[in-house]
XYZ file of C-alpha atoms in Angstrom:
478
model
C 0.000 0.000 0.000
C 1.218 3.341 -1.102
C 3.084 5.318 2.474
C 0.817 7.969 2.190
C -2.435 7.201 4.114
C -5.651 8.753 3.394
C -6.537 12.106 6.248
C -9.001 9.830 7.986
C -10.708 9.481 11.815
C -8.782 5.847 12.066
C -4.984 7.363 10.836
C -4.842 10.735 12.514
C -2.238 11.377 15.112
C -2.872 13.297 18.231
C -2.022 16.662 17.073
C -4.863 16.467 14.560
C -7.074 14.928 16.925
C -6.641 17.346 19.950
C -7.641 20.081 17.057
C -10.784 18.706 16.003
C -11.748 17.986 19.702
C -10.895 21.987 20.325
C -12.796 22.978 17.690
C -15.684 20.629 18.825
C -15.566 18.167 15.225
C -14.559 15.431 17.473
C -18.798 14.254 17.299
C -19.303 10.533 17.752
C -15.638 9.586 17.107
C -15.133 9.537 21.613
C -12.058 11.035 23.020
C -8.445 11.625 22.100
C -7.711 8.695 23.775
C -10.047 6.066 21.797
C -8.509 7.177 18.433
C -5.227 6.685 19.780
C -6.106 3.432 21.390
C -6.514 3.913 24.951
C -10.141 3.875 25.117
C -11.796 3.568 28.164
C -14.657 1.449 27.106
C -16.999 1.174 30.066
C -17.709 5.065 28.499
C -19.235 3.698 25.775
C -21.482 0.705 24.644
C -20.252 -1.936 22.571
C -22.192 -3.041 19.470
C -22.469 -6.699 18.398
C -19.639 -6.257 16.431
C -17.464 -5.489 19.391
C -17.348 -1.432 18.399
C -17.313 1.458 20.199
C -18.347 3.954 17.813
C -16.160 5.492 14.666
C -16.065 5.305 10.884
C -17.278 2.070 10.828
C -20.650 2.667 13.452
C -23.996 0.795 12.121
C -27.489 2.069 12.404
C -29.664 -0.366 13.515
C -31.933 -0.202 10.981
C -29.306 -1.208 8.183
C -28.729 -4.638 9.786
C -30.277 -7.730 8.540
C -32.248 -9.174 11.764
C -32.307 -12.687 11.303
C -34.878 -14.702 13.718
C -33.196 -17.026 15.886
C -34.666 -20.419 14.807
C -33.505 -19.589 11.229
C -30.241 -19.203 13.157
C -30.368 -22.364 14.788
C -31.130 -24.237 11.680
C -27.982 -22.324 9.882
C -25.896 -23.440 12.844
C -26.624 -27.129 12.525
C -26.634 -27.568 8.485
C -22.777 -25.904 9.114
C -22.088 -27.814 11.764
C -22.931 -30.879 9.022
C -20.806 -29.116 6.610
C -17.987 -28.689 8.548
C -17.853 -32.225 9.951
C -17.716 -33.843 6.455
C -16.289 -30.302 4.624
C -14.673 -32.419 2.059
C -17.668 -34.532 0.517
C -19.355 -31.420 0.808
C -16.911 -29.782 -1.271
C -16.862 -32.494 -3.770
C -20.570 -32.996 -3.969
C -22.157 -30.208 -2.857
C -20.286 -27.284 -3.411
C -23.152 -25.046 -4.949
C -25.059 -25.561 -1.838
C -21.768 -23.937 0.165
C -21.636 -21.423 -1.888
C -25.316 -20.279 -1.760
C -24.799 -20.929 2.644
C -21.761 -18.411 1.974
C -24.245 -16.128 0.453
C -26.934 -16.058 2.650
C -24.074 -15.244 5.272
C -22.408 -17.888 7.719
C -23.495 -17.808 11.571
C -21.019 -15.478 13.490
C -20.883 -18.743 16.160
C -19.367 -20.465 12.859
C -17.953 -17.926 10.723
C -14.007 -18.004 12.337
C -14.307 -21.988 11.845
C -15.731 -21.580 7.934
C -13.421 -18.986 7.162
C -10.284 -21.451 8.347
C -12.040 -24.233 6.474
C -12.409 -22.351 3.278
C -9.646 -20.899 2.520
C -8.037 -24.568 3.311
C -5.840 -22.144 6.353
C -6.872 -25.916 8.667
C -4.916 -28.032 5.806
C -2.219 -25.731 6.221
C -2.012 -25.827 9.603
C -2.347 -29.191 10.152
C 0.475 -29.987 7.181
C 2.928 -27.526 8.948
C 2.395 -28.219 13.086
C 4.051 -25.897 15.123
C 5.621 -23.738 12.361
C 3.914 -20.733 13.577
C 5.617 -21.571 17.050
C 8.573 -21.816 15.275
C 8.021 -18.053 14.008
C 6.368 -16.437 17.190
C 9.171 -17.326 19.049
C 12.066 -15.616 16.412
C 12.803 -12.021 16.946
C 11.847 -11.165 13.174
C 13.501 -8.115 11.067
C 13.634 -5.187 12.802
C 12.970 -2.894 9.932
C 9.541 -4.770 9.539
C 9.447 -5.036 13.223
C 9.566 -1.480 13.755
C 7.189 -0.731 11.005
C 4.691 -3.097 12.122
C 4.935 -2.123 15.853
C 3.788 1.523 14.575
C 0.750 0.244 12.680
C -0.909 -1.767 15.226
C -2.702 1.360 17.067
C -4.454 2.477 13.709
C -5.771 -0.829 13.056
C -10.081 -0.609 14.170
C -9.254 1.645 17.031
C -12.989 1.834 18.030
C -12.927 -2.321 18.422
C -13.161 -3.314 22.120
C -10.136 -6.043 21.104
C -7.589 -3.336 19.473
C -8.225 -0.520 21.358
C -5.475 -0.846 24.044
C -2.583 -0.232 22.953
C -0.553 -3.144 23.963
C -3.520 -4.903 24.704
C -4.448 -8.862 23.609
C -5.521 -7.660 19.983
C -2.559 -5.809 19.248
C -0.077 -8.546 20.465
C -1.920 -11.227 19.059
C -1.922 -9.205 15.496
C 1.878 -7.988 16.325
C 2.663 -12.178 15.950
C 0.446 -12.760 13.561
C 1.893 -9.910 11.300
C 5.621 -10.516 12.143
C 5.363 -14.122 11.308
C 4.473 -13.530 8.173
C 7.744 -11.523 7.533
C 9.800 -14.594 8.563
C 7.370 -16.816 6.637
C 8.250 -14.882 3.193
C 10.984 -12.832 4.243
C 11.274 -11.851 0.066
C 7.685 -9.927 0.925
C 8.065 -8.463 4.282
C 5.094 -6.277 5.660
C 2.581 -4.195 3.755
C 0.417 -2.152 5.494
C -2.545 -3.290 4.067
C -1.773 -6.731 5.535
C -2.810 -5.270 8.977
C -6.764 -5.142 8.156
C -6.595 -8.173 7.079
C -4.811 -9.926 9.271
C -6.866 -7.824 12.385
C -10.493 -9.165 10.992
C -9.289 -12.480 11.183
C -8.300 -12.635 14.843
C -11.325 -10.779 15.573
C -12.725 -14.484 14.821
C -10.450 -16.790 15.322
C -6.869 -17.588 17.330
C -3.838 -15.753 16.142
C -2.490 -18.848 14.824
C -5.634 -20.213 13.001
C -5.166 -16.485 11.718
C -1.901 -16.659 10.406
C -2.690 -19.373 8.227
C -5.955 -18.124 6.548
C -3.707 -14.782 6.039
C -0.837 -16.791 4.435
C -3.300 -18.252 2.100
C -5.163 -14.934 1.614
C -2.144 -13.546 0.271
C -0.597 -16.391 -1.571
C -3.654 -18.160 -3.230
C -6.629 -15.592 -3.230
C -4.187 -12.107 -3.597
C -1.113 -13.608 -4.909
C 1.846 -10.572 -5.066
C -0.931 -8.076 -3.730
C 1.296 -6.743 -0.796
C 4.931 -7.984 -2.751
C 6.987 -4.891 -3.341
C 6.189 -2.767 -6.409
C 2.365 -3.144 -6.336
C 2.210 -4.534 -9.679
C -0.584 -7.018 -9.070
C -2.740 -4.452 -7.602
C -1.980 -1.961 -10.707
C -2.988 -4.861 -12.923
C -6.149 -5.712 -11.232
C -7.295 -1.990 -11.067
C -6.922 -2.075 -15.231
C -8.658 -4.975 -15.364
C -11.524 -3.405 -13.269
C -11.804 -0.265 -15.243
C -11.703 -2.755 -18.579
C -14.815 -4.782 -17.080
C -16.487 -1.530 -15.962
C -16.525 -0.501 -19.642
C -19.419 -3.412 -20.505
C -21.360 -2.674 -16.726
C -21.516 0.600 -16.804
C -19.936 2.964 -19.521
C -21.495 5.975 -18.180
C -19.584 5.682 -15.335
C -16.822 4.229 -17.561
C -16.504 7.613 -19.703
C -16.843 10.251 -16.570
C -13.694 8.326 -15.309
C -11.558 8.279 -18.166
C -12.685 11.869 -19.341
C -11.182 13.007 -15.452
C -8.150 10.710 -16.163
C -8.588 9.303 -12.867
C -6.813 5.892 -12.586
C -8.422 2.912 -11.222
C -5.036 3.184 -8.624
C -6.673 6.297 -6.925
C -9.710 4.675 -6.059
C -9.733 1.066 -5.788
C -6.028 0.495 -3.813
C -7.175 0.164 -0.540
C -10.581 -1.333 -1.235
C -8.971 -4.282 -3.085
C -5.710 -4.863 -0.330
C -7.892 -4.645 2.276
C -10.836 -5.999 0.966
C -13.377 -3.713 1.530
C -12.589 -4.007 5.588
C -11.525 -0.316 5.800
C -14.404 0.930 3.671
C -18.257 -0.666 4.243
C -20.403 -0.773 7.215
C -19.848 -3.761 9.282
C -22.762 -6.070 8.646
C -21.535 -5.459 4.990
C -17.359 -6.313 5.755
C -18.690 -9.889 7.286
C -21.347 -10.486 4.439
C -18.383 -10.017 1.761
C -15.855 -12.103 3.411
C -18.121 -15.021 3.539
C -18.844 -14.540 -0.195
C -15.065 -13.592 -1.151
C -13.460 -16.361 1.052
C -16.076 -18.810 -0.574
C -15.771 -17.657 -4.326
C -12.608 -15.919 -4.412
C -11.676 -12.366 -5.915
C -14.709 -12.045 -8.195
C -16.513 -11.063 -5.277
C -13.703 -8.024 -4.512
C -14.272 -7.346 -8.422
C -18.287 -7.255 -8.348
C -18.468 -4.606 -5.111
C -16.163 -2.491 -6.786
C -17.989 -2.204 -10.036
C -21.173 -2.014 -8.069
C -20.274 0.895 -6.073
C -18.830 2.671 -9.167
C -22.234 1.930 -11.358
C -24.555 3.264 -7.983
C -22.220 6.221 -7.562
C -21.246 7.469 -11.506
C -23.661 5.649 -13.193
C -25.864 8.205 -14.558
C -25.981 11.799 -15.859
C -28.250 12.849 -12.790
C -25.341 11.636 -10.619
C -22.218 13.117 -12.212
C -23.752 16.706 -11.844
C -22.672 16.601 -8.102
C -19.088 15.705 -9.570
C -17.857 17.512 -12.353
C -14.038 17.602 -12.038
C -11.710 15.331 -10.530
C -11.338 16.254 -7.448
C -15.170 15.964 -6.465
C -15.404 12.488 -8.203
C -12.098 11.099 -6.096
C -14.393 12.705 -2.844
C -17.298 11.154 -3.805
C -16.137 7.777 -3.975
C -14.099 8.619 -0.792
C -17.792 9.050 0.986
C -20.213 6.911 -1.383
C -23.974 7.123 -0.237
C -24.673 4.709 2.816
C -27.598 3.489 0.506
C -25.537 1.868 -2.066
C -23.318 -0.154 1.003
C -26.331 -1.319 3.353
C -25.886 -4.560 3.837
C -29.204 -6.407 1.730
C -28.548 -4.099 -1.255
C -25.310 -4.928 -1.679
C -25.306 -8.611 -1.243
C -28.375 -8.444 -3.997
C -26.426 -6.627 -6.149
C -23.319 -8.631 -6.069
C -24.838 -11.819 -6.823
C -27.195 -10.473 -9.325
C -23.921 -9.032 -11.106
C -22.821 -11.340 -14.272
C -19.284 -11.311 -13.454
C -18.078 -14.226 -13.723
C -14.239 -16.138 -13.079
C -13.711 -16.522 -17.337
C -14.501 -12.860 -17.453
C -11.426 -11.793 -15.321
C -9.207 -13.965 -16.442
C -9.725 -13.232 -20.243
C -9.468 -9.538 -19.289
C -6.472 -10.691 -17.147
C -4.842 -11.639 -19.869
C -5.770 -8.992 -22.427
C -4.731 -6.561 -19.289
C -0.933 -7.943 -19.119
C -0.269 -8.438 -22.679
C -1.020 -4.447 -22.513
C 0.884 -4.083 -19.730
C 3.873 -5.651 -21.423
C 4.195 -4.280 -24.587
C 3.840 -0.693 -22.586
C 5.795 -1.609 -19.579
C 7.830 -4.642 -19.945
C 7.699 -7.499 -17.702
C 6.066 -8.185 -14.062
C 8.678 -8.353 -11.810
C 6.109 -9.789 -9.616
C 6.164 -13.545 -10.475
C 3.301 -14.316 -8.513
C 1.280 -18.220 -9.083
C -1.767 -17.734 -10.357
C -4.607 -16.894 -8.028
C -7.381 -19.533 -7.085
C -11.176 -18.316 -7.186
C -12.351 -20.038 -4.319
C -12.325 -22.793 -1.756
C -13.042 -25.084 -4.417
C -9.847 -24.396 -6.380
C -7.530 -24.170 -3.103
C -8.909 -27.574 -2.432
C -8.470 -29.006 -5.994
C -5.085 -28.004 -6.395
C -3.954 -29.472 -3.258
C -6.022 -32.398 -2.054
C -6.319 -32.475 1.647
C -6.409 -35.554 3.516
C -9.544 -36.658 6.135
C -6.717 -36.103 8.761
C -6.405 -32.873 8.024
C -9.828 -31.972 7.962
C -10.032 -34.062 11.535
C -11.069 -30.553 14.095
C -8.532 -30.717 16.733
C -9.791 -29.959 20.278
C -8.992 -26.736 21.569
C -9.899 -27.585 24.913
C -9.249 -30.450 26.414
C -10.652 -32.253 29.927
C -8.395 -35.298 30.770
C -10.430 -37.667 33.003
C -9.370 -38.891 36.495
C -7.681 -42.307 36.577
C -9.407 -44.940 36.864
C -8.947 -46.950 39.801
C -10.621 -50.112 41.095
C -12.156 -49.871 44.335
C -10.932 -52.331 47.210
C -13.790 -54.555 47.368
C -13.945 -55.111 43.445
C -10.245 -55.895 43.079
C -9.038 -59.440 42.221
C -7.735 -60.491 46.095
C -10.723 -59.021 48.857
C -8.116 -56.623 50.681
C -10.492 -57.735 54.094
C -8.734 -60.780 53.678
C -5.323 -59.699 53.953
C -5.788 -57.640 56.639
C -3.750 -58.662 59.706
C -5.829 -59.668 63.180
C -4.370 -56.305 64.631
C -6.753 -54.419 61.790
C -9.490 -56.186 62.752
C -9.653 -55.577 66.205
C -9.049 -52.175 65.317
C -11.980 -51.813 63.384
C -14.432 -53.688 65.598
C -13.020 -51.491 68.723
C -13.916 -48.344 66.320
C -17.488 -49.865 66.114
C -17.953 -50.223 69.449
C -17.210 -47.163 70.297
C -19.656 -45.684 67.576
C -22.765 -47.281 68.964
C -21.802 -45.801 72.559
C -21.380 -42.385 71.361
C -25.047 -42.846 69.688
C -23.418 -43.222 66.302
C -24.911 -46.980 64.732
C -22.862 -47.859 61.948
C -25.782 -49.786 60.199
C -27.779 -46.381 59.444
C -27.270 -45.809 56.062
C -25.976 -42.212 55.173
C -27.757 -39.527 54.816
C -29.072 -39.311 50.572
C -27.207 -36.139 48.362
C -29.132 -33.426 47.510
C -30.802 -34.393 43.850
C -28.285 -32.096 42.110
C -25.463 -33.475 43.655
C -26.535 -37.208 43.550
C -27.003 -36.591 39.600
C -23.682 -34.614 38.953
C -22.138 -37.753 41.010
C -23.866 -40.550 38.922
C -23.063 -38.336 35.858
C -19.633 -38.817 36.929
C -19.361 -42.227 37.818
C -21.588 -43.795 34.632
C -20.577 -41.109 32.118
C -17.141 -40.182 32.362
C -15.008 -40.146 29.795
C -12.357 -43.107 29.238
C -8.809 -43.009 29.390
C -8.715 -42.816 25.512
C -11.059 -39.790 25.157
C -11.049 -36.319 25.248
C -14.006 -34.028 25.620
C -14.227 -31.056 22.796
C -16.004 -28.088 23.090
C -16.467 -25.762 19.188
């Protein structure tokens, strides 16, 4: 991503902050200290997202309210999915795709997303690499770089907004072992969105992984040095924009502003630093299911529902409005159901990019010479991650996060092989029958039974004793 970051509420430093809060701009965005992460968050309440407040704030009104039985039902056909993911991916994969669309259940989502992107194959082929990696000292040019990143990173989420805090060590690893994993990349700073939605659902390792395949099979040379991929890409969008929507098309080429301008940081961080919320999650599950199409379809929606038609450009005649407007596109156009609609009703399709992919580089060669980006081609989808490398039912096996080891079991002294009363000496005895005898003096008889648990004991107790887990098995909770 280019050095120079966008004036925005989540990028401002202090100095620019303390002068909007003096000259009483500060509004909704909380105080000096939230945008610098510090917040103090009992100040505020936290949405079902985990936010604060800030750039990203929802209205109610613009989330999709789902009723809970339908989420109940959605929870247990994934729950079938996931536990057989690769027949399902064999036989069924339409019927993942249009789950995907209809958005996965947040209980589920951090688990589909690791499953999708085949981040669990990786992990599982490559046990305790990213130990290996957390527990280097990395670069410190990227270290140093990255360390001064992680405070601008969704300042207004409850899990990044200390700084220092459990977010922003868990995405300081996450982001650092990437560096040592391809040490020929390093760090781009778009990789910090990224990496930063996926721990808001999942571990930081589970995280690393579905990054590492983000940026290797889904964004291949996206964040390598140069930016070629991403200049190639934005051609390729203006190219398809030309057949769905050429009014918006011609405004744009008659300003001569470059797809670069516009579509950098929507692409690199897909769409995390730019849509509502309830819109980010909606697109991941489509993007992580299908692949980039879906990155290419919200872009050319926006542009068609912002530029595409004469009524529209009047608010936009030059450049500078046009780059301004699609800086602050109406919250209409990114509300959560109209979106979605759109992007699915948009033909678009895999063939299409890549037969504008290639009419885009031969362009770009005869112009510019070769990529010095060598990137592997990208994979649209789960599907094609899984096709090209065949995982195995062991790694699709879910590993137990938690574990409970059971008690050993021991045999009690009346059920064991040789009756323990019989090799007790005559001393013992005595013993025992003096002990009686004094019982029954005291008022104590030894032949009234005890008296019975309380029922919620006595059926945590026979829970324990007739269904406790053997020696061989572990309990796992999802």
């Amino acid at each position: 991503m280019a050095k120079t970051e966008p004036r925005n509420i989540l990028a401002m430093r202090g100095s620019d902050v303390k002068e909007l809060k003096d000259n009483g701009k500060l509004g909704n965005y909380g105080s000096e200290s939230e945008v610098n992460g510090n917040a103090v968050l009992e100040e505020k309440l936290v949405d079902r997202y985990g936010f604060t407040g800030g750039a990203q704030q929802y209205s109610a009104e613009t989330v999709e309210e789902i009723p809970i039985e339908v989420l109940r039902q959605r929870e247990a056909k994934w729950l079938e999915m996931l536990n057989s993911w690769d027949k399902w991916m064999a036989k069924k994969h339409k019927k993942i795709k249009e789950r995907c669309q209809k958005g996965i259940p947040p209980s589920l989502r951090g688990r589909a997303w690791l499953y999708l992107t085949g981040g669990k194959v990786k992990r599982e082929q490559n046990k305790g690499k990213f130990q290996e990696l957390d527990e280097q000292p990395g670069d410190p040019k990227w270290v140093d770089i990255i360390e001064r990143d992680l405070h601008r990173q969704f300042p207004f989420h409850e899990m990044f907004a200390a700084r220092g805090g459990h977010g922003q060590q868990d995405l300081f690893r996450v982001l650092k072992a990437y560096t040592l994993h391809r040490p020929e990349e390093g760090y781009c700073q778009a990789q910090a969105p990224v990496a930063a939605v996926l721990l808001m659902h999942m571990p930081a390792e589970d995280a690393f992984w579905v990054l590492v395949q983000i940026c290797e099979k889904y964004l291949p040379g996206y964040y390598s040095k140069g930016l070629e991929a991403i200049q190639l890409d934005g051609e390729i969008l203006h190219a398809l924009l030309k057949k769905v929507c050429p009014v918006a098309y011609r405004h744009l080429e008659n300003q001569k502003l470059g797809p670069v301008l516009y579509m950098t940081e929507w692409f690199m961080c897909a769409f995390s630093r730019t849509l509502p919320w309830a819109s980010v999650l909606r697109i991941w599950d489509m993007f992580l299911c299908e692949g980039v199409k879906i990155l290419f379809r919200v872009g050319l929606v926006l542009l068609k529902y912002t530029l595409g038609s004469q009524e529209k450009l009047k608010n936009c005649p030059g450049l500078y409005e046009t780059i301004e407007l699609l800086k602050a596109i109406p919250p209409q156009y990114l509300q959560e159901t109209f979106l979605v609609h759109e992007i699915i009703e948009l033909s678009v399709s895999e063939r299409d990019i890549e037969k504008e992919h290639r009419s885009q580089l031969r362009l770009w060669m005869a112009s510019r010479g070769e990529l010095n980006c060598k990137s592997p081609p990208r994979m649209h989808g789960a599907k094609a991650v899984m096709s090209a490398e065949p995982p195995s039912r062991q790694d699709l096996k879910e590993r137990p996060t938690i574990i409970v080891e059971s008690p050993p079991f021991t045999v009690p002294d009346e059920k064991k092989p040789e009756n323990s009363a019989k090799r007790r000496s005559k001393k013992d005895k005595e013993k025992l029958e003096e002990k009686s005898r004094s019982e029954v003096e005291d008022g104590v008889d030894s032949h009234i039974p005890p008296k019975p648990l309380s029922p919620l004991l006595s059926a945590v107790t026979e829970q324990g004793s007739n269904e406790s887990l053997s020696s061989g098995e572990q309990d796992t909770y999802l």
